[in-house]
Coordinates of C-alpha atoms in Angstrom, one line a residue:
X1 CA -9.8 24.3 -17.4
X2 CA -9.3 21.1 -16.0
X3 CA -12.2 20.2 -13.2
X4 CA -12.5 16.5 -12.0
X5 CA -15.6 15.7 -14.3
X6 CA -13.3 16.7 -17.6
X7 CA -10.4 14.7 -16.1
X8 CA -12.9 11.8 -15.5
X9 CA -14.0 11.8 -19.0
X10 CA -10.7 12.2 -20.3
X11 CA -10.1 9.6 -18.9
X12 CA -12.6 6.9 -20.2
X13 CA -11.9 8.1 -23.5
X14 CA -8.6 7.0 -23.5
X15 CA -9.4 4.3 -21.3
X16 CA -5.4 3.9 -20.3
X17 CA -4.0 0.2 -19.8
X18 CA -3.3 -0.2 -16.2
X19 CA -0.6 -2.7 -14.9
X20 CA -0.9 -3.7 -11.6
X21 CA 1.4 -5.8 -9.4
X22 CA -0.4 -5.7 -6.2
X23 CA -1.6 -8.1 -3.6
X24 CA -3.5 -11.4 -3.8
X25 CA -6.4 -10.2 -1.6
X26 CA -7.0 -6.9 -4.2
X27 CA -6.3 -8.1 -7.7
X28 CA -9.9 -9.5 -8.5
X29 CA -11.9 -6.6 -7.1
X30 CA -9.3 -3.9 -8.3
X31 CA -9.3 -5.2 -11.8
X32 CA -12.9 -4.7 -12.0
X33 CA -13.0 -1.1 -10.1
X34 CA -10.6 -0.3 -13.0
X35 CA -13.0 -1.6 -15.5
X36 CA -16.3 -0.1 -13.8
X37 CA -14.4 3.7 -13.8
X38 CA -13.3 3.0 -17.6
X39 CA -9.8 2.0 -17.4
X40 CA -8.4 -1.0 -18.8
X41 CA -7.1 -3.1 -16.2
X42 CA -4.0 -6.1 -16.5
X43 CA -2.6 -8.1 -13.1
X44 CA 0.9 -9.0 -14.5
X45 CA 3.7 -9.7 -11.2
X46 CA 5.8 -12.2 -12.9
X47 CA 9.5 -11.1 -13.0
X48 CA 9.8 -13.2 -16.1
X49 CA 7.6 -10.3 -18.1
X50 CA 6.6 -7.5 -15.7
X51 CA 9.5 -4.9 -17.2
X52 CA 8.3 -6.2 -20.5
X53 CA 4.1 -5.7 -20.2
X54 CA 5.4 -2.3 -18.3
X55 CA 6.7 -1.2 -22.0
X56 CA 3.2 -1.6 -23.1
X57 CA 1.3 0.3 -20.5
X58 CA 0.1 3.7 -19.6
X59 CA 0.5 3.3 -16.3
X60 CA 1.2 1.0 -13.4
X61 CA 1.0 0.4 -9.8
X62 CA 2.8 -1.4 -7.3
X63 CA 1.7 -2.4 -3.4
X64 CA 4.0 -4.7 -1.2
X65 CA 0.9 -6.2 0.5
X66 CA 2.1 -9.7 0.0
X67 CA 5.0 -9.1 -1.5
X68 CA 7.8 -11.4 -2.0
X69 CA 11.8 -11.3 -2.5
X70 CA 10.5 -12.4 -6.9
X71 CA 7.7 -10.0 -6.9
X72 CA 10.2 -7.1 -5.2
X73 CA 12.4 -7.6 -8.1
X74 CA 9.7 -7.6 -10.9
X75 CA 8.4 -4.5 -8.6
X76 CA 11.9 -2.8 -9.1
X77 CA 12.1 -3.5 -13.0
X78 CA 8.7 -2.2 -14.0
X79 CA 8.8 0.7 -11.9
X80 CA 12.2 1.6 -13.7
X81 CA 10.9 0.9 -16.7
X82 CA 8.1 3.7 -16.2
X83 CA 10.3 5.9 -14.9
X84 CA 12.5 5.9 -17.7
X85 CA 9.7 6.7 -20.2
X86 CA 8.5 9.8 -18.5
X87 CA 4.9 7.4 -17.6
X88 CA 3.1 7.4 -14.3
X89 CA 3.4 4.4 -11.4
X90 CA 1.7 4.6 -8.1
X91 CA 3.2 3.1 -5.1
X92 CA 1.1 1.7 -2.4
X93 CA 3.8 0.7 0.7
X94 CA 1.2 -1.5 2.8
X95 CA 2.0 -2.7 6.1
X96 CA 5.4 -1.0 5.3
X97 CA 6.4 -0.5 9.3
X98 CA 5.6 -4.3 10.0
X99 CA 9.1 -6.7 8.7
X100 CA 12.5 -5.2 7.5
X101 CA 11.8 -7.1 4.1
X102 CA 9.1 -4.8 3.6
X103 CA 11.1 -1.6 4.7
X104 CA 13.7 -2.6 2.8
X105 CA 11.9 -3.1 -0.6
X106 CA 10.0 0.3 -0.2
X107 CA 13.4 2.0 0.1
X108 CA 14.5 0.7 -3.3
X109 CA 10.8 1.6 -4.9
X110 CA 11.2 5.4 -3.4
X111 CA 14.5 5.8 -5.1
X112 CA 12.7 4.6 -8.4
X113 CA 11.0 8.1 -7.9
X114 CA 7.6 7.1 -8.1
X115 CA 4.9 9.4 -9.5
X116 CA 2.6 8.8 -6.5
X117 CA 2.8 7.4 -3.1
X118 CA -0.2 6.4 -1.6
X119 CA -0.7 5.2 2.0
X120 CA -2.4 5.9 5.5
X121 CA -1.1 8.1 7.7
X122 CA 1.1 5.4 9.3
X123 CA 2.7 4.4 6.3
X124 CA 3.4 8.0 5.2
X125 CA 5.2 8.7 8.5
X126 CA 7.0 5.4 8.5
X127 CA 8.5 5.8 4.6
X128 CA 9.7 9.5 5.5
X129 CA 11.6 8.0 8.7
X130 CA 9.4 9.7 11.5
X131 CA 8.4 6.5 13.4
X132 CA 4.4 5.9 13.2
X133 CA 1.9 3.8 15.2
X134 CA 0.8 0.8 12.5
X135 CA -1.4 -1.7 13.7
X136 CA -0.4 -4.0 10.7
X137 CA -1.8 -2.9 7.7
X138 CA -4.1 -0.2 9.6
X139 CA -3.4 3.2 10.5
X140 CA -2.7 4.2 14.0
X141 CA -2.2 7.6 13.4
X142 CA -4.3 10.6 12.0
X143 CA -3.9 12.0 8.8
X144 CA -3.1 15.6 10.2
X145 CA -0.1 14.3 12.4
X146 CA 1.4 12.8 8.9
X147 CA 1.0 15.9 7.2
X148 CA 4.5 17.0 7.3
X149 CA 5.9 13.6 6.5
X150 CA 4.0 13.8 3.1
X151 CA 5.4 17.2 2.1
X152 CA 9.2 15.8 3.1
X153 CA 8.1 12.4 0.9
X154 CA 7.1 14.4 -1.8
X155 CA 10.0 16.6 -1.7
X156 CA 12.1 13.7 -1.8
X157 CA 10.5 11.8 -4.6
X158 CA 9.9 14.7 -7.2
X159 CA 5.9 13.6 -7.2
X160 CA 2.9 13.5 -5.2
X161 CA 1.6 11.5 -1.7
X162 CA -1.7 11.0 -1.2
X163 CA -2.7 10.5 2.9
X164 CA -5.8 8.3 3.0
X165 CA -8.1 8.8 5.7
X166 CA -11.6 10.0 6.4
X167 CA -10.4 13.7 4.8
X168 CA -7.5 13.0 2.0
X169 CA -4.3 15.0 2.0
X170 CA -2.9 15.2 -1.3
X171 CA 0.5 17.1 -1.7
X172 CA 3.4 17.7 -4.4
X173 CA 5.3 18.7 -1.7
X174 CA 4.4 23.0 -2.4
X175 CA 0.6 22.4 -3.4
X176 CA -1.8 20.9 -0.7
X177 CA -5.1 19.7 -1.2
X178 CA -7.8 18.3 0.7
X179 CA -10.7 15.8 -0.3
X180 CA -13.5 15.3 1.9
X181 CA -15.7 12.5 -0.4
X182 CA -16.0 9.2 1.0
X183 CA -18.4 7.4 3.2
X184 CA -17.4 4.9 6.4
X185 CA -18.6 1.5 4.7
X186 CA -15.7 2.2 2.7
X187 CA -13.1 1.5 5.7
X188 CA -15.5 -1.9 6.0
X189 CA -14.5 -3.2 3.1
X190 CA -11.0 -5.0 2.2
X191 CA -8.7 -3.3 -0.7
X192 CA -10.6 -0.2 -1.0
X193 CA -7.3 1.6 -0.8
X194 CA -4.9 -0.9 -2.7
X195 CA -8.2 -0.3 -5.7
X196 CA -7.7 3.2 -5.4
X197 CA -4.5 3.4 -6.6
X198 CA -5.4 1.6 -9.5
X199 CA -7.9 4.6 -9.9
X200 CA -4.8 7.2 -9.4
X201 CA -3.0 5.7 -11.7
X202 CA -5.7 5.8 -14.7
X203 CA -6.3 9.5 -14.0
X204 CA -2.2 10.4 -13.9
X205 CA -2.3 8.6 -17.3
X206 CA -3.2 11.8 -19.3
X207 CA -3.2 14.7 -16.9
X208 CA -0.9 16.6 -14.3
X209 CA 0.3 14.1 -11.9
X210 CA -1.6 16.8 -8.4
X211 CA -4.6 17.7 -11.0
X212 CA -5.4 13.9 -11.5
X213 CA -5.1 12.7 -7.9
X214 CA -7.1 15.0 -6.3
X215 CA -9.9 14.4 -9.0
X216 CA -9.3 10.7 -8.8
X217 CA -9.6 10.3 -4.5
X218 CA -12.6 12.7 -5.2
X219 CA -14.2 10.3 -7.6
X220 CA -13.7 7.1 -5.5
X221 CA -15.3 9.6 -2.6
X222 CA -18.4 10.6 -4.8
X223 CA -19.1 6.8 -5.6
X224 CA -18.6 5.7 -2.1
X225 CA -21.0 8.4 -0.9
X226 CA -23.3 7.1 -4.4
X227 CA -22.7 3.6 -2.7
X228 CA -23.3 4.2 1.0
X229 CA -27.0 5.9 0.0
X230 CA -28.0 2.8 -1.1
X231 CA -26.3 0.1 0.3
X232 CA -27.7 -2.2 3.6
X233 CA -24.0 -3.2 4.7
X234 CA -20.5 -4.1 3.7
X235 CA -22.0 -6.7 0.9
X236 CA -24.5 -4.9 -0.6
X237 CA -21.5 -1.9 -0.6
X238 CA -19.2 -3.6 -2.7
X239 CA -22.0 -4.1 -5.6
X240 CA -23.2 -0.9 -5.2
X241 CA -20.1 0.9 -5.5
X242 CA -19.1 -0.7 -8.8
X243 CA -22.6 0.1 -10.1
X244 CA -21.8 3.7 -8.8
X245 CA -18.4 3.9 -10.6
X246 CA -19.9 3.1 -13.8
X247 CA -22.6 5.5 -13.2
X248 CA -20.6 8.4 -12.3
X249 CA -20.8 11.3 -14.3
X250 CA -18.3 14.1 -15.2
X251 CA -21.3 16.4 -14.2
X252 CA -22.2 14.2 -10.9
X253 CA -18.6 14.2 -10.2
X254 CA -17.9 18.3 -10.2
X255 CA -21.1 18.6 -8.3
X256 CA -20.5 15.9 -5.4
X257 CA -16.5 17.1 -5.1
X258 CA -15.2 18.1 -2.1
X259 CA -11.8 19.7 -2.6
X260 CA -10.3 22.1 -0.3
X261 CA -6.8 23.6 -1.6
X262 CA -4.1 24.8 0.3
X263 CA -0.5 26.1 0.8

């Protein structure tokens, strides 16, 4: 029986190669959220040799957060390069409601048929073509109202969408699932959610694509929660919840998560 802990530890013994193409801001604190959970991290964008490194990972992950028209093409190729060979990619569509270029780029990823979206609520609502209320990057809408959205997304993509927000709604477009872990320093700190996909992705690696993302936004959760108990503010957070991801536990992990499933 699969449970988050066993998927956790799954996990770090296979310790998966992770290629990430994400955002300037994110790359040095996801790479080492990747290594504190286990994972083995690599920040390749270059269209040059981004299909090629894709060859040689377990998974990948692509956000748009500063995205540009080269970066969008190496985007494209890895992501059809996973797809190809039956191997999980995570797609992060930040900001996605704020330029056309942006819109435009996360239409081409969709039809790569990524294995996980991942966005706020705004995002969600915005990819499945029912408006949303962005504020830039941020989330202007509630989780609940993008509900819907995610099922249609998923529906449309053959995979999973993840809702961030202060209770997670995780779909495969039949399956629902809830995650309640977290803590509010979290939405204090910069990249939390482009590091988390990094996290997805290293779960989906080995296990069932709605199995591994529930236990994976449960596990970022747990350690948040770890990290808010002993953390003074947004600083002493970002330390404390890398010392927490190392310290996390399959055992820990079962007992701290908060999953609610659905239909």
């Amino acid at each position: 029986m699969h449970t988050p802990g066993t998927t956790l530890s799954a996990m770090r013994a296979s310790a998966p190669l992770v290629h990430n193409i994400t955002n300037f801001v994110a790359m040095n604190v996801m790479a080492n959220v990747l290594l504190a959970i286990g994972a083995s991290p690599a920040m390749v964008h270059a269209r040059e040799e981004a299909a090629e490194f894709a060859g040689l990972a377990q998974a990948l992950t692509v956000n748009i957060g500063t995205a540009d028209p080269a970066w969008g093409t190496a985007m494209q190729e890895a992501a059809a390069v996973m797809s190809e060979a039956n191997r999980p990619w995570v797609f992060d569509p930040v900001g996605v409601a704020a330029t056309r270029f942006r819109q435009d780029l996360s239409d081409r990823l969709l039809d790569l048929k990524p294995t996980v979206v991942r966005g706020n609520a705004s995002e969600i609502l915005t990819l499945a073509g029912l408006g949303g209320s962005a504020r830039g990057v941020d989330a202007g809408d509630s989780v609940a109202s993008a509900e819907d959205a995610a099922r249609a997304l998923a529906q449309r993509t053959g995979g999973v969408v993840a809702v961030s927000g202060p209770v997670d709604y995780i779909t495969d477009g039949a399956r629902v699932a809830r995650v309640s872990n977290g803590h509010p320093m979290m939405a204090r700190i910069t990249v939390m959610g482009c590091s988390l996909n990094g996290v997805i992705a290293a779960f989906c690696a080995d296990h069932p694509t709605f199995d591994a993302t529930v236990a994976a936004l449960a596990a970022y959760g747990a350690a948040g929660e770890m990290a808010g108990a002993a953390a003074q503010g947004p600083g002493s957070f970002q330390v404390a919840f890398l010392d927490a991801l190392h310290a996390l536990t399959p055992e820990a992990l079962n007992a701290a998560a908060q999953i609610e499933l659905a239909t």
